[in-house]
C-alpha cells in the first residue's frame, strides 16, 4: 500500500509557485437603492467607494505587480469593448495609481457624485440582464490581459439579492458563471446589506455558486473593509514540498507566507531629463586583467593574512545540502517546550497539497487533529535548495471562525528555531553570581491589579497600522498627483492611549504598585538625587569653555584656513574652536571645517 | 570589542609523548583554525620542548653571557603571530616531530613566559601546556617561585594533560602536583578536551551590546529602568568574495579580486552610451507612477518617531496572540544593572538598581500569573525614523526575572487568507477526512516519536544546544581545503546531530501510520474529479 508514498516525484518537489500576480475586476451594482442614504449615514455606493480606495492603497503598499479594474452594471450609459447596454467599464485593468485613487476620491464629494450621475448614471430596465452582461464584460476585461500564471478574480458588489425577474435570465446567469469557471476566473460575491434591506443568498446567488451561502454578509463598513483587506493580498504559495516521516511516508504541503514584514519599496533610477526609467547593467571585472568576466563560478574565503581558500559554487551548494529537500520529521515535543526566545524570523504556513500527492490531506488532518489533542508540536529539519537547513517547529493551528468569517485558517505554522550559535545569554554574563532580587508577593499582587486595569479589550494586531508605511505612501500619493489637499495626518496607532489609562483608573493602581515596589518617597528621592547631580554638573561647561579657548588658541587658525589646511587638525581641536566661538559643534569633520572657514572669513572682513 | 588573545602553545615532544602527538596536533590545529576563520586578530606561538634543536631567546641571551648550555632543546617553531596557513601547517607537522632532546617543563615555561612578557601588543596572555608529566624535573624551589611570580595575574596557564601510560612513578606525580599548582587547577584531560571540541570550530562568542537603555514607561506615572539586549540573532552562512581565475593560482602578482561595475543606460536615447551619476535621479514607486526623490521629498515621506522610548500600550491575554505571529529575532529586557565600581558611569546606584530589578520582577511575575502579555511601543533612538511594536513576555530563570521582547506584525505585515476548513463536513465531501482508525494511528505516531524532556532525564533533543551543522561542515571543509587543494566536501552525516530515537522505533511507528493513512488505488480514482475542482480555491 505504501507504494503511493514511494513514487519518485522529484520534479514536483519544491516547484516554485508562479501564480504570483493577481488581476481583480470589481463589478459594482448601480441600482438606485445603492445611492439611498439612511439618516447621517453613507449610501451603499459610498461605502463601496471607500472600500475600493482602501483596496487600491493596500495593493500599492503590498503588491506592485497586481492589476485592478472597475466596471459598473445597471448604469444608464454604456462603455466597454463588448458595448453592452447598462454596463460601464469605469477603469480598465491596469496597475493602481494615484490618478485612479483621486478619481475614486472625488466620488465621495457632492460635486463628484453629480458629475458621475451625468457620466455614468444609474437606472436600467432589466437588472438581471445587466448583471449577466456585467459578468461577461468583467470576464472580458480580465481576458484581454493575457498573462500566464495570474490569479484572476471578479469581485461583485451588490445589495440586491434577487436581481433576476425571469427564469431565462437566471439560467443565462448560471451558464455565464460556468463559463467563468472554465476560464478560471473566480467570482466572489460581496453583499452589502442594511437593516432595512437584508441580503439572502438563497434567493438567487446560491444558484450561481452553491457554497456562497458561507460568505458573511457585511453590515458595517469596518467589517467589509476587513474582508476586502484580506482579499487584497493574493494568496501566495512560495513553495511546494514534502514532509518526510521516516523512510516511507511523504505528505505534500504548500508553504505560504501569512506573516511577513512589509517594507517601503526600494527606489528606482530615472534619467534626470526625461524621468524615464534607466536600464541597469552589471558587470564583473577581474582586477588583475581588467577583463569583463561572463561568469564567476569561484569564490574565496580569506584565510589568515593574505591567504585565500578557493571554492567553486557547486561545492558551496553541496555544503549547504545536508538533508533531502523538504521537511524531515525528527520527533514531537510538548507545546510548553517551545520558548518565546526560540524565534529568529517570521513563520511560514503549511497546508496539504492533495494534487501533488494523493492522501496528503487525510494524513495531514489526522496529524493536525492529534497534535492539538495531545498538545504537541513537531520538530523538523527544513532543507531548501538555496539555504542551509534549519530546525523548525511545526505548530498546529486550529481554525478560528466568527460571524465575519474565518479569522485564522487551519494548518500548521512552521517556526524556524535558533541553533546554539544563534542564542545569546546576556542575562547570564551580566548577573552571574548572585541572582537579582525578586519581587515580593505584595508587589506582584499590585502589578497584577495594573495588568487587569489596563487590559485592552478586543485587541488585534490587524488594527495596528504601520505608521511609517502609512506616512510614506500617503505622502507619495499626494506627490504623485500633486493635488491641493491638506497634509493628511497619519495616525500612529502604536502610541499608548494615556487618556484611556486614566479612565480605566490607571493612576491609582499604577501609583500603588510604584509605592509598594519603589517605596513611598521614590519621587522625592529621585528629585533630590537629580538636584545634587545638577549642582555638580553646572560648573563643568564653564571650565570647558576656558579649556576650549586655550585649546583653540595654540593654533594659527587664519594661516591654516588660508592654506586650506584646516582639515589637518583633529576633530576635537575643530570642535574646541567652534565652542570657543559659540558656533554649533555638531556634524562631520567637513561640516566643521566649512563652518570654521566661513566664520574666519566673516570675522576678517 | 573583546580583547584579543595572545596564546603560546607549549608542547612536550619528549619520547613518551610521540604516540599522542597526532591527537595533540589535531586539537591545536582546530583551535588555530577557529581563530583563522573568525579573523579575530588573536595571535598564537608554538614552542616545543624536548626537541632535537634549540631555538629560543633565553638560550641566545645566555649564550651571549657565555653560558650556552642553558634552555637547551626548546624550539620556538614560530613566534607570536596572527595565524595563517603556514602556522596551521607547522602545527599539523607536529605529529611528525620526534624529539629526542632533554628538556623539562620548568625551563619551557620560562621560555614561554619570557616570550609573552616581551610581546608589546595588548591582549589577554595565555599559555597552553601540553604534557604527559613523564620527564623528571629538578623542582628547584626558587626557580618555581620565580615562575609563579612572573605568571602572576597577567598570564593564564592552562594544562592539557595527555593520559599517562602504565608507568606510574613518583616523579610524574610530583610534576602533576606542581603544574596543577602553577595553573591554579586549570587542568583539562586530553580526552575531555577532544570530546568537548568534537572537532567543532568554536565560534566566537559575541560580546553582548545593549540595543537600548531606557525607561520602560507604565503610563505617565511609573517607569522601570531597563537595558535591552539581543537574545537571538541568526548566524548566517559566511559570506565569500568572488574569485577570478584569470591568472594562475600561484602567480605572485595576482590579487584574484573581482569588482562589480554598474552601468546605467538610457532607454529613450540610444545614442547615449552611459549615464553618469549627474544624469540619474532616484524615484519611489507609487503603483505604476514614479515620484522623483530629492531631500525635501525624502523629508516629507519619512516618519519621525520622536523620543527614544519604551512605552506600555496595554495588556492582553497571551492566548490572543498566535505564536506564529512573532516577526523577528528576540530581545531580552534586563533591569538596569548596578555600577560595578565608582568609575562605572553606566550603572545605577545600588538603591536604584534594586528598584529596577524589583519593578521588572513584579511585572514579569504578574504577567506569568495572569497569563498576559504587555504590548509595547519601542523607539530605539531619538528622532528615529522607525517605530517598533511588540510584546513583553515573562522570562523567569535562575539569574532573575526578566522579560522578552518579541516584535509583532503591523496590519500591513499580515496576509491572512482563507483556506478550506478541516471540519468533518467539508472534507468528508471530498473523502479527505481521516477515519477514526487513521486518527488513532496519528496519535500513536505522535506518542511513539516523543522526544520531550522528561524530568530527571536529559532532554533527548535539546534544540538550544544543537550546533548549526552546516556551519561546522563548512569550516571543517575550509580547514581541509586550506591544507589540501584536492579536499572534497566532508559527508553531511559527520555533522548532523544524532537521531534522538532508535531507528527501530522510528521505522515501526511510521510503518503503522503509513499502513493506515495511505489511500488505496481505488479510493484515489474516486477522488480525482473532486480533487480537480477543489484546487486553488
PDB file of N, CA and C in Angstrom, chain A residues 1 6 24 35 53 67 110 114 173 250 294 299 335 341 352 409 414 429 434 447 464 480 558 564 573 582 586 602:
ATOM      1  N   UNK A   1       0.807  -1.210   0.000  1.00  0.00           N
ATOM      2  CA  UNK A   1       0.000   0.000   0.000  1.00  0.00           C
ATOM      3  C   UNK A   1       0.834   1.251   0.000  1.00  0.00           C
ATOM      4  N   UNK A   6       6.056   6.038  -2.233  1.00  0.00           N
ATOM      5  CA  UNK A   6       7.417   5.796  -2.701  1.00  0.00           C
ATOM      6  C   UNK A   6       7.711   6.372  -4.065  1.00  0.00           C
ATOM      7  N   UNK A  24      -7.680  41.703 -10.505  1.00  0.00           N
ATOM      8  CA  UNK A  24      -9.024  41.763  -9.939  1.00  0.00           C
ATOM      9  C   UNK A  24      -9.858  42.781 -10.694  1.00  0.00           C
ATOM     10  N   UNK A  35     -27.744  54.122  -3.897  1.00  0.00           N
ATOM     11  CA  UNK A  35     -27.490  55.531  -3.556  1.00  0.00           C
ATOM     12  C   UNK A  35     -28.354  56.011  -2.406  1.00  0.00           C
ATOM     13  N   UNK A  53     -11.148  52.320  -2.336  1.00  0.00           N
ATOM     14  CA  UNK A  53      -9.984  53.178  -2.096  1.00  0.00           C
ATOM     15  C   UNK A  53      -8.980  52.464  -1.208  1.00  0.00           C
ATOM     16  N   UNK A  67      -2.943  43.985 -10.891  1.00  0.00           N
ATOM     17  CA  UNK A  67      -3.746  44.963 -11.630  1.00  0.00           C
ATOM     18  C   UNK A  67      -5.174  44.923 -11.141  1.00  0.00           C
ATOM     19  N   UNK A 110     -19.892  65.786  -3.183  1.00  0.00           N
ATOM     20  CA  UNK A 110     -21.203  66.016  -3.797  1.00  0.00           C
ATOM     21  C   UNK A 110     -21.033  66.315  -5.288  1.00  0.00           C
ATOM     22  N   UNK A 114     -22.421  64.246  -8.606  1.00  0.00           N
ATOM     23  CA  UNK A 114     -23.259  64.841  -9.656  1.00  0.00           C
ATOM     24  C   UNK A 114     -22.649  64.580 -11.022  1.00  0.00           C
ATOM     25  N   UNK A 173     -27.522  33.540 -16.475  1.00  0.00           N
ATOM     26  CA  UNK A 173     -26.537  33.910 -15.451  1.00  0.00           C
ATOM     27  C   UNK A 173     -25.748  32.678 -15.013  1.00  0.00           C
ATOM     28  N   UNK A 250       5.414  10.287   2.969  1.00  0.00           N
ATOM     29  CA  UNK A 250       5.638  11.637   2.480  1.00  0.00           C
ATOM     30  C   UNK A 250       4.293  12.344   2.400  1.00  0.00           C
ATOM     31  N   UNK A 294      32.354  36.874 -17.865  1.00  0.00           N
ATOM     32  CA  UNK A 294      30.968  36.497 -18.160  1.00  0.00           C
ATOM     33  C   UNK A 294      30.388  35.665 -17.026  1.00  0.00           C
ATOM     34  N   UNK A 299      34.670  31.368  -5.597  1.00  0.00           N
ATOM     35  CA  UNK A 299      34.740  32.406  -4.581  1.00  0.00           C
ATOM     36  C   UNK A 299      35.792  31.980  -3.571  1.00  0.00           C
ATOM     37  N   UNK A 335       4.022  21.165  23.767  1.00  0.00           N
ATOM     38  CA  UNK A 335       3.979  22.585  23.365  1.00  0.00           C
ATOM     39  C   UNK A 335       4.702  23.508  24.343  1.00  0.00           C
ATOM     40  N   UNK A 341      11.809  32.729  23.272  1.00  0.00           N
ATOM     41  CA  UNK A 341      13.032  33.248  22.664  1.00  0.00           C
ATOM     42  C   UNK A 341      13.514  32.375  21.515  1.00  0.00           C
ATOM     43  N   UNK A 352      -1.956  21.184   3.318  1.00  0.00           N
ATOM     44  CA  UNK A 352      -1.708  19.999   2.476  1.00  0.00           C
ATOM     45  C   UNK A 352      -1.978  20.276   0.999  1.00  0.00           C
ATOM     46  N   UNK A 409      -6.848  30.470   9.493  1.00  0.00           N
ATOM     47  CA  UNK A 409      -7.076  29.249   8.720  1.00  0.00           C
ATOM     48  C   UNK A 409      -6.521  28.023   9.450  1.00  0.00           C
ATOM     49  N   UNK A 414       5.100  26.933  10.588  1.00  0.00           N
ATOM     50  CA  UNK A 414       6.474  26.455  10.704  1.00  0.00           C
ATOM     51  C   UNK A 414       7.344  27.595  11.229  1.00  0.00           C
ATOM     52  N   UNK A 429      25.720  36.541  31.655  1.00  0.00           N
ATOM     53  CA  UNK A 429      27.008  37.209  31.814  1.00  0.00           C
ATOM     54  C   UNK A 429      26.887  38.490  32.650  1.00  0.00           C
ATOM     55  N   UNK A 434      25.252  36.479  42.022  1.00  0.00           N
ATOM     56  CA  UNK A 434      24.073  36.499  42.874  1.00  0.00           C
ATOM     57  C   UNK A 434      22.854  36.758  42.019  1.00  0.00           C
ATOM     58  N   UNK A 447       1.073  44.623  40.935  1.00  0.00           N
ATOM     59  CA  UNK A 447       1.331  44.596  39.489  1.00  0.00           C
ATOM     60  C   UNK A 447       0.184  43.902  38.755  1.00  0.00           C
ATOM     61  N   UNK A 464      -3.500  47.577  14.093  1.00  0.00           N
ATOM     62  CA  UNK A 464      -2.344  48.469  14.242  1.00  0.00           C
ATOM     63  C   UNK A 464      -1.688  48.650  12.880  1.00  0.00           C
ATOM     64  N   UNK A 480       2.386  62.240  -6.079  1.00  0.00           N
ATOM     65  CA  UNK A 480       2.213  61.633  -7.385  1.00  0.00           C
ATOM     66  C   UNK A 480       1.214  62.400  -8.237  1.00  0.00           C
ATOM     67  N   UNK A 558      43.918  81.459  11.230  1.00  0.00           N
ATOM     68  CA  UNK A 558      43.797  82.234   9.995  1.00  0.00           C
ATOM     69  C   UNK A 558      44.759  81.688   8.943  1.00  0.00           C
ATOM     70  N   UNK A 564      44.310  76.320   3.446  1.00  0.00           N
ATOM     71  CA  UNK A 564      43.367  75.205   3.239  1.00  0.00           C
ATOM     72  C   UNK A 564      43.749  73.969   4.016  1.00  0.00           C
ATOM     73  N   UNK A 573      39.962  69.423  18.202  1.00  0.00           N
ATOM     74  CA  UNK A 573      40.507  70.788  18.055  1.00  0.00           C
ATOM     75  C   UNK A 573      39.494  71.682  17.338  1.00  0.00           C
ATOM     76  N   UNK A 582      31.384  80.025  20.005  1.00  0.00           N
ATOM     77  CA  UNK A 582      29.924  79.883  20.076  1.00  0.00           C
ATOM     78  C   UNK A 582      29.307  79.484  18.740  1.00  0.00           C
ATOM     79  N   UNK A 586      28.404  70.546  15.961  1.00  0.00           N
ATOM     80  CA  UNK A 586      27.897  69.238  15.523  1.00  0.00           C
ATOM     81  C   UNK A 586      28.286  68.982  14.078  1.00  0.00           C
ATOM     82  N   UNK A 602      34.394  85.635   7.731  1.00  0.00           N
ATOM     83  CA  UNK A 602      33.453  86.707   8.107  1.00  0.00           C
ATOM     84  C   UNK A 602      34.071  87.607   9.177  1.00  0.00           C
TER      85      UNK A 602
END
